[in-house]
Amino acid sequence: MLKTRVNFTLKSIAAAAALAVVGAFSHTAPAVAESPFHTGVWQLNTKDGSRGLVVSDWLVFEDGLPKRWLYRRAGTNDANQFDFFTRSIGDKGYTPVGIRVYRTGEHTMKYTVAPKGEEAFEVTAERLSIPNYKNSCLSVEGKGKRFFGNWVGTAASQLKKLSLGRNTLTIDGEKRNVTVEEVRVGRMGIVENGTPIGFFTDAGGDYAVLQMFKPGVTDAQMRDPKREILDFASEQVVRNPRGDCDRQIASRLKAMK
């Protein structure tokens, strides 16, 4: 787990008039072949000093772990401005916080956070990481093979060990015969006896999320790139024990001024 703690909850942000998080699950199209501008490690410039922000393509990290899913608001983005819904892992629907990302330069951006019923606040940010997705450990692009193999539980999961193969899913020694297929860039669909049972989703960095469906999810729903499933029986964050991204993130955060 990432050793450098980045305490960045919405409540503490609002109290400090700092900024929350951004991400890129699109409501209008599948993931594109390049990571979003905001993916990476950032320095937030708040009135109380610098704060670290760690964001993968689709999730914001808190306390070293992926925490909040990010969904692009349809019809509200152009070349520089992007608006988002958010949802915390384990929640059944969107968090009532609107987020806007505005690119102000090649390595700088401005965030606006608007909690429902509250006054919006804004903060600027400077990139600390490499923006090219091929060199970014937080990107989910082009890493399909990394899904298969052994994973370990985290503080955000109940399981201890998980192993995923093309035809098997093993959780704490309990093996299930399944079929596994990439249904979207960065996301595997898991089917058992012809019934979709879950996603295994790349969270960026050293992490992934096992999302088990509630009964009734169809194959068409599992594969639909335009509509997100927001309510799961469980969502558990696991870590690749051979991963090196936590170390890279900690190194970037040390560069904050």
PDB file of C-alpha atoms in Angstrom:
ATOM      1  CA  MET A   1       0.000   0.000   0.000  1.00  0.00           C
ATOM      2  CA  LEU A   2       1.162   3.514  -0.711  1.00  0.00           C
ATOM      3  CA  LYS A   3       3.221   4.703   2.246  1.00  0.00           C
ATOM      4  CA  THR A   4       2.711   8.420   1.667  1.00  0.00           C
ATOM      5  CA  ARG A   5      -0.725   9.250   3.017  1.00  0.00           C
ATOM      6  CA  VAL A   6      -2.895  11.609   1.003  1.00  0.00           C
ATOM      7  CA  ASN A   7      -5.849  12.505   3.199  1.00  0.00           C
ATOM      8  CA  PHE A   8      -8.215  14.123   0.769  1.00  0.00           C
ATOM      9  CA  THR A   9     -11.833  13.492   1.720  1.00  0.00           C
ATOM     10  CA  LEU A  10     -14.655  15.657   0.459  1.00  0.00           C
ATOM     11  CA  LYS A  11     -15.452  16.743   3.997  1.00  0.00           C
ATOM     12  CA  SER A  12     -11.900  17.862   4.771  1.00  0.00           C
ATOM     13  CA  ILE A  13     -11.633  19.539   1.395  1.00  0.00           C
ATOM     14  CA  ALA A  14     -14.770  21.542   1.949  1.00  0.00           C
ATOM     15  CA  ALA A  15     -13.527  22.568   5.367  1.00  0.00           C
ATOM     16  CA  ALA A  16     -10.234  23.702   3.882  1.00  0.00           C
ATOM     17  CA  ALA A  17     -11.862  25.167   0.754  1.00  0.00           C
ATOM     18  CA  ALA A  18      -9.626  22.884  -1.276  1.00  0.00           C
ATOM     19  CA  LEU A  19     -10.509  20.619  -4.190  1.00  0.00           C
ATOM     20  CA  ALA A  20     -11.740  17.087  -4.523  1.00  0.00           C
ATOM     21  CA  VAL A  21     -11.262  14.781  -7.486  1.00  0.00           C
ATOM     22  CA  VAL A  22     -11.821  14.090 -11.139  1.00  0.00           C
ATOM     23  CA  GLY A  23     -12.087  11.142 -13.496  1.00  0.00           C
ATOM     24  CA  ALA A  24     -13.116   9.761 -16.824  1.00  0.00           C
ATOM     25  CA  PHE A  25     -15.783   7.104 -17.040  1.00  0.00           C
ATOM     26  CA  SER A  26     -17.670   8.479 -20.016  1.00  0.00           C
ATOM     27  CA  HIS A  27     -21.455   8.329 -20.353  1.00  0.00           C
ATOM     28  CA  THR A  28     -21.232   8.799 -24.078  1.00  0.00           C
ATOM     29  CA  ALA A  29     -18.470   6.546 -25.443  1.00  0.00           C
ATOM     30  CA  PRO A  30     -16.010   3.788 -24.526  1.00  0.00           C
ATOM     31  CA  ALA A  31     -12.600   4.719 -23.219  1.00  0.00           C
ATOM     32  CA  VAL A  32     -10.333   6.224 -25.843  1.00  0.00           C
ATOM     33  CA  ALA A  33      -6.789   5.140 -26.654  1.00  0.00           C
ATOM     34  CA  GLU A  34      -5.142   7.734 -24.445  1.00  0.00           C
ATOM     35  CA  SER A  35      -5.409   8.534 -20.771  1.00  0.00           C
ATOM     36  CA  PRO A  36      -7.362  11.624 -19.717  1.00  0.00           C
ATOM     37  CA  PHE A  37      -5.404  14.806 -19.082  1.00  0.00           C
ATOM     38  CA  HIS A  38      -5.990  14.622 -15.332  1.00  0.00           C
ATOM     39  CA  THR A  39      -4.561  11.110 -14.848  1.00  0.00           C
ATOM     40  CA  GLY A  40      -1.492  11.289 -12.614  1.00  0.00           C
ATOM     41  CA  VAL A  41      -0.048  12.828  -9.468  1.00  0.00           C
ATOM     42  CA  TRP A  42      -0.779  16.496  -8.782  1.00  0.00           C
ATOM     43  CA  GLN A  43       0.076  19.273  -6.371  1.00  0.00           C
ATOM     44  CA  LEU A  44      -2.998  21.198  -5.284  1.00  0.00           C
ATOM     45  CA  ASN A  45      -2.404  24.800  -4.298  1.00  0.00           C
ATOM     46  CA  THR A  46      -4.812  25.546  -1.472  1.00  0.00           C
ATOM     47  CA  LYS A  47      -5.010  28.458   0.931  1.00  0.00           C
ATOM     48  CA  ASP A  48      -3.624  26.106   3.601  1.00  0.00           C
ATOM     49  CA  GLY A  49      -0.650  24.990   1.516  1.00  0.00           C
ATOM     50  CA  SER A  50       0.152  22.215  -0.941  1.00  0.00           C
ATOM     51  CA  ARG A  51      -1.790  18.955  -0.985  1.00  0.00           C
ATOM     52  CA  GLY A  52      -1.284  15.820  -3.011  1.00  0.00           C
ATOM     53  CA  LEU A  53      -3.875  14.498  -5.442  1.00  0.00           C
ATOM     54  CA  VAL A  54      -3.524  11.026  -6.998  1.00  0.00           C
ATOM     55  CA  VAL A  55      -5.920  10.152  -9.837  1.00  0.00           C
ATOM     56  CA  SER A  56      -6.072   7.194 -12.206  1.00  0.00           C
ATOM     57  CA  ASP A  57      -8.121   7.316 -15.404  1.00  0.00           C
ATOM     58  CA  TRP A  58     -11.293   6.494 -13.479  1.00  0.00           C
ATOM     59  CA  LEU A  59     -10.643   6.815  -9.744  1.00  0.00           C
ATOM     60  CA  VAL A  60      -9.314   9.219  -7.164  1.00  0.00           C
ATOM     61  CA  PHE A  61      -7.107   7.815  -4.427  1.00  0.00           C
ATOM     62  CA  GLU A  62      -7.551   8.563  -0.728  1.00  0.00           C
ATOM     63  CA  ASP A  63      -5.228   7.299   2.015  1.00  0.00           C
ATOM     64  CA  GLY A  64      -3.210   5.449  -0.605  1.00  0.00           C
ATOM     65  CA  LEU A  65      -6.112   3.435  -2.062  1.00  0.00           C
ATOM     66  CA  PRO A  66      -8.599   3.960  -4.921  1.00  0.00           C
ATOM     67  CA  LYS A  67     -11.703   5.490  -3.371  1.00  0.00           C
ATOM     68  CA  ARG A  68     -14.002   7.463  -5.711  1.00  0.00           C
ATOM     69  CA  TRP A  69     -15.248   6.492  -9.162  1.00  0.00           C
ATOM     70  CA  LEU A  70     -15.436   9.284 -11.711  1.00  0.00           C
ATOM     71  CA  TYR A  71     -18.072   9.583 -14.440  1.00  0.00           C
ATOM     72  CA  ARG A  72     -18.003  12.200 -17.161  1.00  0.00           C
ATOM     73  CA  ARG A  73     -21.173  14.225 -17.386  1.00  0.00           C
ATOM     74  CA  ALA A  74     -22.629  13.871 -20.880  1.00  0.00           C
ATOM     75  CA  GLY A  75     -22.603  16.940 -23.106  1.00  0.00           C
ATOM     76  CA  THR A  76     -20.551  19.157 -20.804  1.00  0.00           C
ATOM     77  CA  ASN A  77     -17.009  18.708 -22.052  1.00  0.00           C
ATOM     78  CA  ASP A  78     -14.912  20.350 -24.737  1.00  0.00           C
ATOM     79  CA  ALA A  79     -11.167  20.467 -25.430  1.00  0.00           C
ATOM     80  CA  ASN A  80     -10.323  21.941 -22.036  1.00  0.00           C
ATOM     81  CA  GLN A  81     -13.330  21.638 -19.726  1.00  0.00           C
ATOM     82  CA  PHE A  82     -14.755  18.425 -18.256  1.00  0.00           C
ATOM     83  CA  ASP A  83     -17.597  17.978 -15.762  1.00  0.00           C
ATOM     84  CA  PHE A  84     -18.035  14.858 -13.638  1.00  0.00           C
ATOM     85  CA  PHE A  85     -20.284  12.906 -11.332  1.00  0.00           C
ATOM     86  CA  THR A  86     -18.563  10.894  -8.568  1.00  0.00           C
ATOM     87  CA  ARG A  87     -19.384   7.758  -6.583  1.00  0.00           C
ATOM     88  CA  SER A  88     -17.539   6.289  -3.617  1.00  0.00           C
ATOM     89  CA  ILE A  89     -16.642   2.603  -3.770  1.00  0.00           C
ATOM     90  CA  GLY A  90     -19.443   0.683  -2.081  1.00  0.00           C
ATOM     91  CA  ASP A  91     -22.098   3.371  -2.590  1.00  0.00           C
ATOM     92  CA  LYS A  92     -25.308   2.635  -4.500  1.00  0.00           C
ATOM     93  CA  GLY A  93     -25.412   5.838  -6.527  1.00  0.00           C
ATOM     94  CA  TYR A  94     -23.735   9.113  -7.306  1.00  0.00           C
ATOM     95  CA  THR A  95     -22.211  11.280  -4.605  1.00  0.00           C
ATOM     96  CA  PRO A  96     -24.011  14.671  -4.570  1.00  0.00           C
ATOM     97  CA  VAL A  97     -20.899  16.576  -5.620  1.00  0.00           C
ATOM     98  CA  GLY A  98     -20.347  18.144  -9.035  1.00  0.00           C
ATOM     99  CA  ILE A  99     -16.755  18.508 -10.225  1.00  0.00           C
ATOM    100  CA  ARG A 100     -15.298  20.535 -13.060  1.00  0.00           C
ATOM    101  CA  VAL A 101     -11.775  20.205 -14.457  1.00  0.00           C
ATOM    102  CA  TYR A 102     -10.407  23.024 -16.569  1.00  0.00           C
ATOM    103  CA  ARG A 103      -7.068  22.674 -18.355  1.00  0.00           C
ATOM    104  CA  THR A 104      -5.076  25.892 -18.015  1.00  0.00           C
ATOM    105  CA  GLY A 105      -1.810  24.689 -19.525  1.00  0.00           C
ATOM    106  CA  GLU A 106       0.168  21.642 -20.589  1.00  0.00           C
ATOM    107  CA  HIS A 107       0.821  20.649 -16.965  1.00  0.00           C
ATOM    108  CA  THR A 108      -1.638  22.794 -15.015  1.00  0.00           C
ATOM    109  CA  MET A 109      -5.356  22.753 -14.355  1.00  0.00           C
ATOM    110  CA  LYS A 110      -8.101  24.356 -12.307  1.00  0.00           C
ATOM    111  CA  TYR A 111     -10.697  22.427 -10.320  1.00  0.00           C
ATOM    112  CA  THR A 112     -14.124  23.504  -9.248  1.00  0.00           C
ATOM    113  CA  VAL A 113     -16.102  21.434  -6.748  1.00  0.00           C
ATOM    114  CA  ALA A 114     -19.797  22.086  -6.208  1.00  0.00           C
ATOM    115  CA  PRO A 115     -21.372  20.010  -3.402  1.00  0.00           C
ATOM    116  CA  LYS A 116     -25.140  19.950  -3.827  1.00  0.00           C
ATOM    117  CA  GLY A 117     -26.737  22.790  -1.920  1.00  0.00           C
ATOM    118  CA  GLU A 118     -23.402  24.397  -1.062  1.00  0.00           C
ATOM    119  CA  GLU A 119     -21.254  27.114  -2.567  1.00  0.00           C
ATOM    120  CA  ALA A 120     -18.744  25.916  -5.165  1.00  0.00           C
ATOM    121  CA  PHE A 121     -15.032  26.325  -4.483  1.00  0.00           C
ATOM    122  CA  GLU A 122     -11.960  26.207  -6.696  1.00  0.00           C
ATOM    123  CA  VAL A 123      -8.230  25.466  -6.516  1.00  0.00           C
ATOM    124  CA  THR A 124      -5.354  25.282  -9.000  1.00  0.00           C
ATOM    125  CA  ALA A 125      -3.101  22.249  -9.565  1.00  0.00           C
ATOM    126  CA  GLU A 126       0.312  21.479 -11.042  1.00  0.00           C
ATOM    127  CA  ARG A 127       1.267  18.097 -12.481  1.00  0.00           C
ATOM    128  CA  LEU A 128       4.015  16.156 -10.712  1.00  0.00           C
ATOM    129  CA  SER A 129       3.899  13.063 -12.946  1.00  0.00           C
ATOM    130  CA  ILE A 130       4.525  12.093 -16.555  1.00  0.00           C
ATOM    131  CA  PRO A 131       1.414  12.789 -18.691  1.00  0.00           C
ATOM    132  CA  ASN A 132       2.008  10.233 -21.483  1.00  0.00           C
ATOM    133  CA  TYR A 133      -0.253   7.247 -20.789  1.00  0.00           C
ATOM    134  CA  LYS A 134       2.341   4.699 -21.933  1.00  0.00           C
ATOM    135  CA  ASN A 135       4.649   5.930 -19.180  1.00  0.00           C
ATOM    136  CA  SER A 136       1.986   6.485 -16.540  1.00  0.00           C
ATOM    137  CA  CYS A 137       1.527   3.769 -13.948  1.00  0.00           C
ATOM    138  CA  LEU A 138      -1.887   5.249 -13.117  1.00  0.00           C
ATOM    139  CA  SER A 139      -3.258   4.726 -16.627  1.00  0.00           C
ATOM    140  CA  VAL A 140      -5.504   1.758 -17.411  1.00  0.00           C
ATOM    141  CA  GLU A 141      -4.640   1.727 -21.111  1.00  0.00           C
ATOM    142  CA  GLY A 142      -2.844  -1.197 -22.745  1.00  0.00           C
ATOM    143  CA  LYS A 143      -2.579  -3.282 -19.577  1.00  0.00           C
ATOM    144  CA  GLY A 144      -5.102  -6.038 -20.229  1.00  0.00           C
ATOM    145  CA  LYS A 145      -2.675  -8.865 -19.498  1.00  0.00           C
ATOM    146  CA  ARG A 146      -2.039  -7.617 -15.990  1.00  0.00           C
ATOM    147  CA  PHE A 147      -5.531  -8.659 -14.919  1.00  0.00           C
ATOM    148  CA  PHE A 148      -4.549 -12.315 -14.863  1.00  0.00           C
ATOM    149  CA  GLY A 149      -2.622 -13.640 -11.894  1.00  0.00           C
ATOM    150  CA  ASN A 150      -2.552 -13.245  -8.143  1.00  0.00           C
ATOM    151  CA  TRP A 151      -3.840 -10.302  -6.115  1.00  0.00           C
ATOM    152  CA  VAL A 152      -3.994  -9.606  -2.381  1.00  0.00           C
ATOM    153  CA  GLY A 153      -6.614  -7.936  -0.244  1.00  0.00           C
ATOM    154  CA  THR A 154      -6.366  -4.394   1.080  1.00  0.00           C
ATOM    155  CA  ALA A 155      -7.947  -2.350   3.854  1.00  0.00           C
ATOM    156  CA  ALA A 156     -10.804  -1.761   1.383  1.00  0.00           C
ATOM    157  CA  SER A 157     -11.613  -5.457   0.939  1.00  0.00           C
ATOM    158  CA  GLN A 158     -12.776  -8.446   2.948  1.00  0.00           C
ATOM    159  CA  LEU A 159     -10.917 -11.064   0.927  1.00  0.00           C
ATOM    160  CA  LYS A 160      -7.272 -11.972   1.531  1.00  0.00           C
ATOM    161  CA  LYS A 161      -6.251 -13.460  -1.804  1.00  0.00           C
ATOM    162  CA  LEU A 162      -7.687 -13.448  -5.303  1.00  0.00           C
ATOM    163  CA  SER A 163      -6.495 -15.222  -8.429  1.00  0.00           C
ATOM    164  CA  LEU A 164      -7.969 -14.582 -11.863  1.00  0.00           C
ATOM    165  CA  GLY A 165      -7.406 -16.781 -14.906  1.00  0.00           C
ATOM    166  CA  ARG A 166      -9.145 -16.865 -18.256  1.00  0.00           C
ATOM    167  CA  ASN A 167     -11.380 -19.679 -17.014  1.00  0.00           C
ATOM    168  CA  THR A 168     -11.164 -19.481 -13.235  1.00  0.00           C
ATOM    169  CA  LEU A 169     -11.789 -17.066 -10.375  1.00  0.00           C
ATOM    170  CA  THR A 170     -10.371 -18.124  -7.012  1.00  0.00           C
ATOM    171  CA  ILE A 171     -11.148 -16.146  -3.856  1.00  0.00           C
ATOM    172  CA  ASP A 172      -9.520 -17.266  -0.603  1.00  0.00           C
ATOM    173  CA  GLY A 173      -9.137 -20.791  -1.932  1.00  0.00           C
ATOM    174  CA  GLU A 174     -12.678 -21.108  -3.327  1.00  0.00           C
ATOM    175  CA  LYS A 175     -12.408 -21.788  -7.045  1.00  0.00           C
ATOM    176  CA  ARG A 176     -15.159 -20.965  -9.551  1.00  0.00           C
ATOM    177  CA  ASN A 177     -15.209 -21.936 -13.219  1.00  0.00           C
ATOM    178  CA  VAL A 178     -15.901 -18.791 -15.221  1.00  0.00           C
ATOM    179  CA  THR A 179     -15.211 -17.134 -18.534  1.00  0.00           C
ATOM    180  CA  VAL A 180     -13.410 -13.796 -18.521  1.00  0.00           C
ATOM    181  CA  GLU A 181     -13.469 -11.296 -21.373  1.00  0.00           C
ATOM    182  CA  GLU A 182     -12.459  -7.665 -21.734  1.00  0.00           C
ATOM    183  CA  VAL A 183     -15.734  -5.792 -22.203  1.00  0.00           C
ATOM    184  CA  ARG A 184     -14.154  -2.342 -22.141  1.00  0.00           C
ATOM    185  CA  VAL A 185     -10.677  -0.911 -21.968  1.00  0.00           C
ATOM    186  CA  GLY A 186      -9.544  -1.569 -18.413  1.00  0.00           C
ATOM    187  CA  ARG A 187     -12.502  -3.780 -17.480  1.00  0.00           C
ATOM    188  CA  MET A 188     -13.072  -7.539 -17.573  1.00  0.00           C
ATOM    189  CA  GLY A 189     -16.526  -9.091 -17.525  1.00  0.00           C
ATOM    190  CA  ILE A 190     -16.864 -12.326 -15.533  1.00  0.00           C
ATOM    191  CA  VAL A 191     -19.514 -14.880 -16.551  1.00  0.00           C
ATOM    192  CA  GLU A 192     -20.427 -18.090 -14.705  1.00  0.00           C
ATOM    193  CA  ASN A 193     -22.667 -20.710 -16.348  1.00  0.00           C
ATOM    194  CA  GLY A 194     -23.825 -18.125 -18.890  1.00  0.00           C
ATOM    195  CA  THR A 195     -24.740 -15.529 -16.242  1.00  0.00           C
ATOM    196  CA  PRO A 196     -22.757 -12.302 -15.727  1.00  0.00           C
ATOM    197  CA  ILE A 197     -21.527 -12.222 -12.137  1.00  0.00           C
ATOM    198  CA  GLY A 198     -19.167  -9.270 -12.028  1.00  0.00           C
ATOM    199  CA  PHE A 199     -16.467  -6.957 -13.296  1.00  0.00           C
ATOM    200  CA  PHE A 200     -12.765  -6.983 -12.568  1.00  0.00           C
ATOM    201  CA  THR A 201     -11.846  -3.359 -13.186  1.00  0.00           C
ATOM    202  CA  ASP A 202      -8.410  -1.773 -13.415  1.00  0.00           C
ATOM    203  CA  ALA A 203      -8.248   0.938 -10.761  1.00  0.00           C
ATOM    204  CA  GLY A 204      -4.924   2.265 -11.992  1.00  0.00           C
ATOM    205  CA  GLY A 205      -1.652   2.030 -10.130  1.00  0.00           C
ATOM    206  CA  ASP A 206      -1.105  -1.307  -8.408  1.00  0.00           C
ATOM    207  CA  TYR A 207      -4.828  -1.824  -7.852  1.00  0.00           C
ATOM    208  CA  ALA A 208      -7.982  -3.377  -9.256  1.00  0.00           C
ATOM    209  CA  VAL A 209     -11.574  -3.629  -8.021  1.00  0.00           C
ATOM    210  CA  LEU A 210     -13.658  -6.805  -7.960  1.00  0.00           C
ATOM    211  CA  GLN A 211     -17.258  -5.692  -8.504  1.00  0.00           C
ATOM    212  CA  MET A 212     -19.787  -8.467  -7.926  1.00  0.00           C
ATOM    213  CA  PHE A 213     -23.201  -7.940  -9.513  1.00  0.00           C
ATOM    214  CA  LYS A 214     -26.541  -8.131  -7.808  1.00  0.00           C
ATOM    215  CA  PRO A 215     -28.859 -10.715  -9.456  1.00  0.00           C
ATOM    216  CA  GLY A 216     -30.453  -9.687 -12.735  1.00  0.00           C
ATOM    217  CA  VAL A 217     -27.589  -8.044 -14.637  1.00  0.00           C
ATOM    218  CA  THR A 218     -27.771  -9.109 -18.283  1.00  0.00           C
ATOM    219  CA  ASP A 219     -24.991  -9.693 -20.777  1.00  0.00           C
ATOM    220  CA  ALA A 220     -26.117  -6.584 -22.675  1.00  0.00           C
ATOM    221  CA  GLN A 221     -25.905  -4.462 -19.511  1.00  0.00           C
ATOM    222  CA  MET A 222     -22.456  -5.827 -18.706  1.00  0.00           C
ATOM    223  CA  ARG A 223     -21.200  -4.829 -22.168  1.00  0.00           C
ATOM    224  CA  ASP A 224     -23.009  -1.498 -22.531  1.00  0.00           C
ATOM    225  CA  PRO A 225     -20.411   1.301 -22.866  1.00  0.00           C
ATOM    226  CA  LYS A 226     -23.001   4.069 -22.507  1.00  0.00           C
ATOM    227  CA  ARG A 227     -24.639   3.165 -19.207  1.00  0.00           C
ATOM    228  CA  GLU A 228     -22.797   2.495 -15.952  1.00  0.00           C
ATOM    229  CA  ILE A 229     -23.860  -0.051 -13.351  1.00  0.00           C
ATOM    230  CA  LEU A 230     -23.885   1.899 -10.079  1.00  0.00           C
ATOM    231  CA  ASP A 231     -25.144  -0.645  -7.534  1.00  0.00           C
ATOM    232  CA  PHE A 232     -23.136  -3.794  -6.768  1.00  0.00           C
ATOM    233  CA  ALA A 233     -23.459  -6.609  -4.264  1.00  0.00           C
ATOM    234  CA  SER A 234     -19.875  -5.794  -3.274  1.00  0.00           C
ATOM    235  CA  GLU A 235     -16.839  -3.837  -4.452  1.00  0.00           C
ATOM    236  CA  GLN A 236     -13.441  -4.906  -3.134  1.00  0.00           C
ATOM    237  CA  VAL A 237     -10.092  -3.248  -3.806  1.00  0.00           C
ATOM    238  CA  VAL A 238      -7.163  -5.606  -4.364  1.00  0.00           C
ATOM    239  CA  ARG A 239      -3.463  -4.973  -4.964  1.00  0.00           C
ATOM    240  CA  ASN A 240      -0.887  -6.524  -7.257  1.00  0.00           C
ATOM    241  CA  PRO A 241       1.809  -7.633  -4.787  1.00  0.00           C
ATOM    242  CA  ARG A 242       4.471  -7.202  -7.483  1.00  0.00           C
ATOM    243  CA  GLY A 243       3.379  -3.655  -8.344  1.00  0.00           C
ATOM    244  CA  ASP A 244       5.789  -0.725  -8.366  1.00  0.00           C
ATOM    245  CA  CYS A 245       3.359   2.171  -8.781  1.00  0.00           C
ATOM    246  CA  ASP A 246       2.996   2.954  -5.069  1.00  0.00           C
ATOM    247  CA  ARG A 247       6.715   3.651  -4.932  1.00  0.00           C
ATOM    248  CA  GLN A 248       6.537   5.873  -8.017  1.00  0.00           C
ATOM    249  CA  ILE A 249       3.604   7.850  -6.589  1.00  0.00           C
ATOM    250  CA  ALA A 250       5.371   8.372  -3.266  1.00  0.00           C
ATOM    251  CA  SER A 251       8.432   9.633  -5.132  1.00  0.00           C
ATOM    252  CA  ARG A 252       6.331  12.131  -7.108  1.00  0.00           C
ATOM    253  CA  LEU A 253       4.584  13.425  -4.005  1.00  0.00           C
ATOM    254  CA  LYS A 254       7.933  14.180  -2.400  1.00  0.00           C
ATOM    255  CA  ALA A 255       8.461  16.769  -5.137  1.00  0.00           C
ATOM    256  CA  MET A 256       5.673  18.996  -3.798  1.00  0.00           C
ATOM    257  CA  LYS A 257       6.807  22.502  -2.901  1.00  0.00           C
TER     258      LYS A 257
END
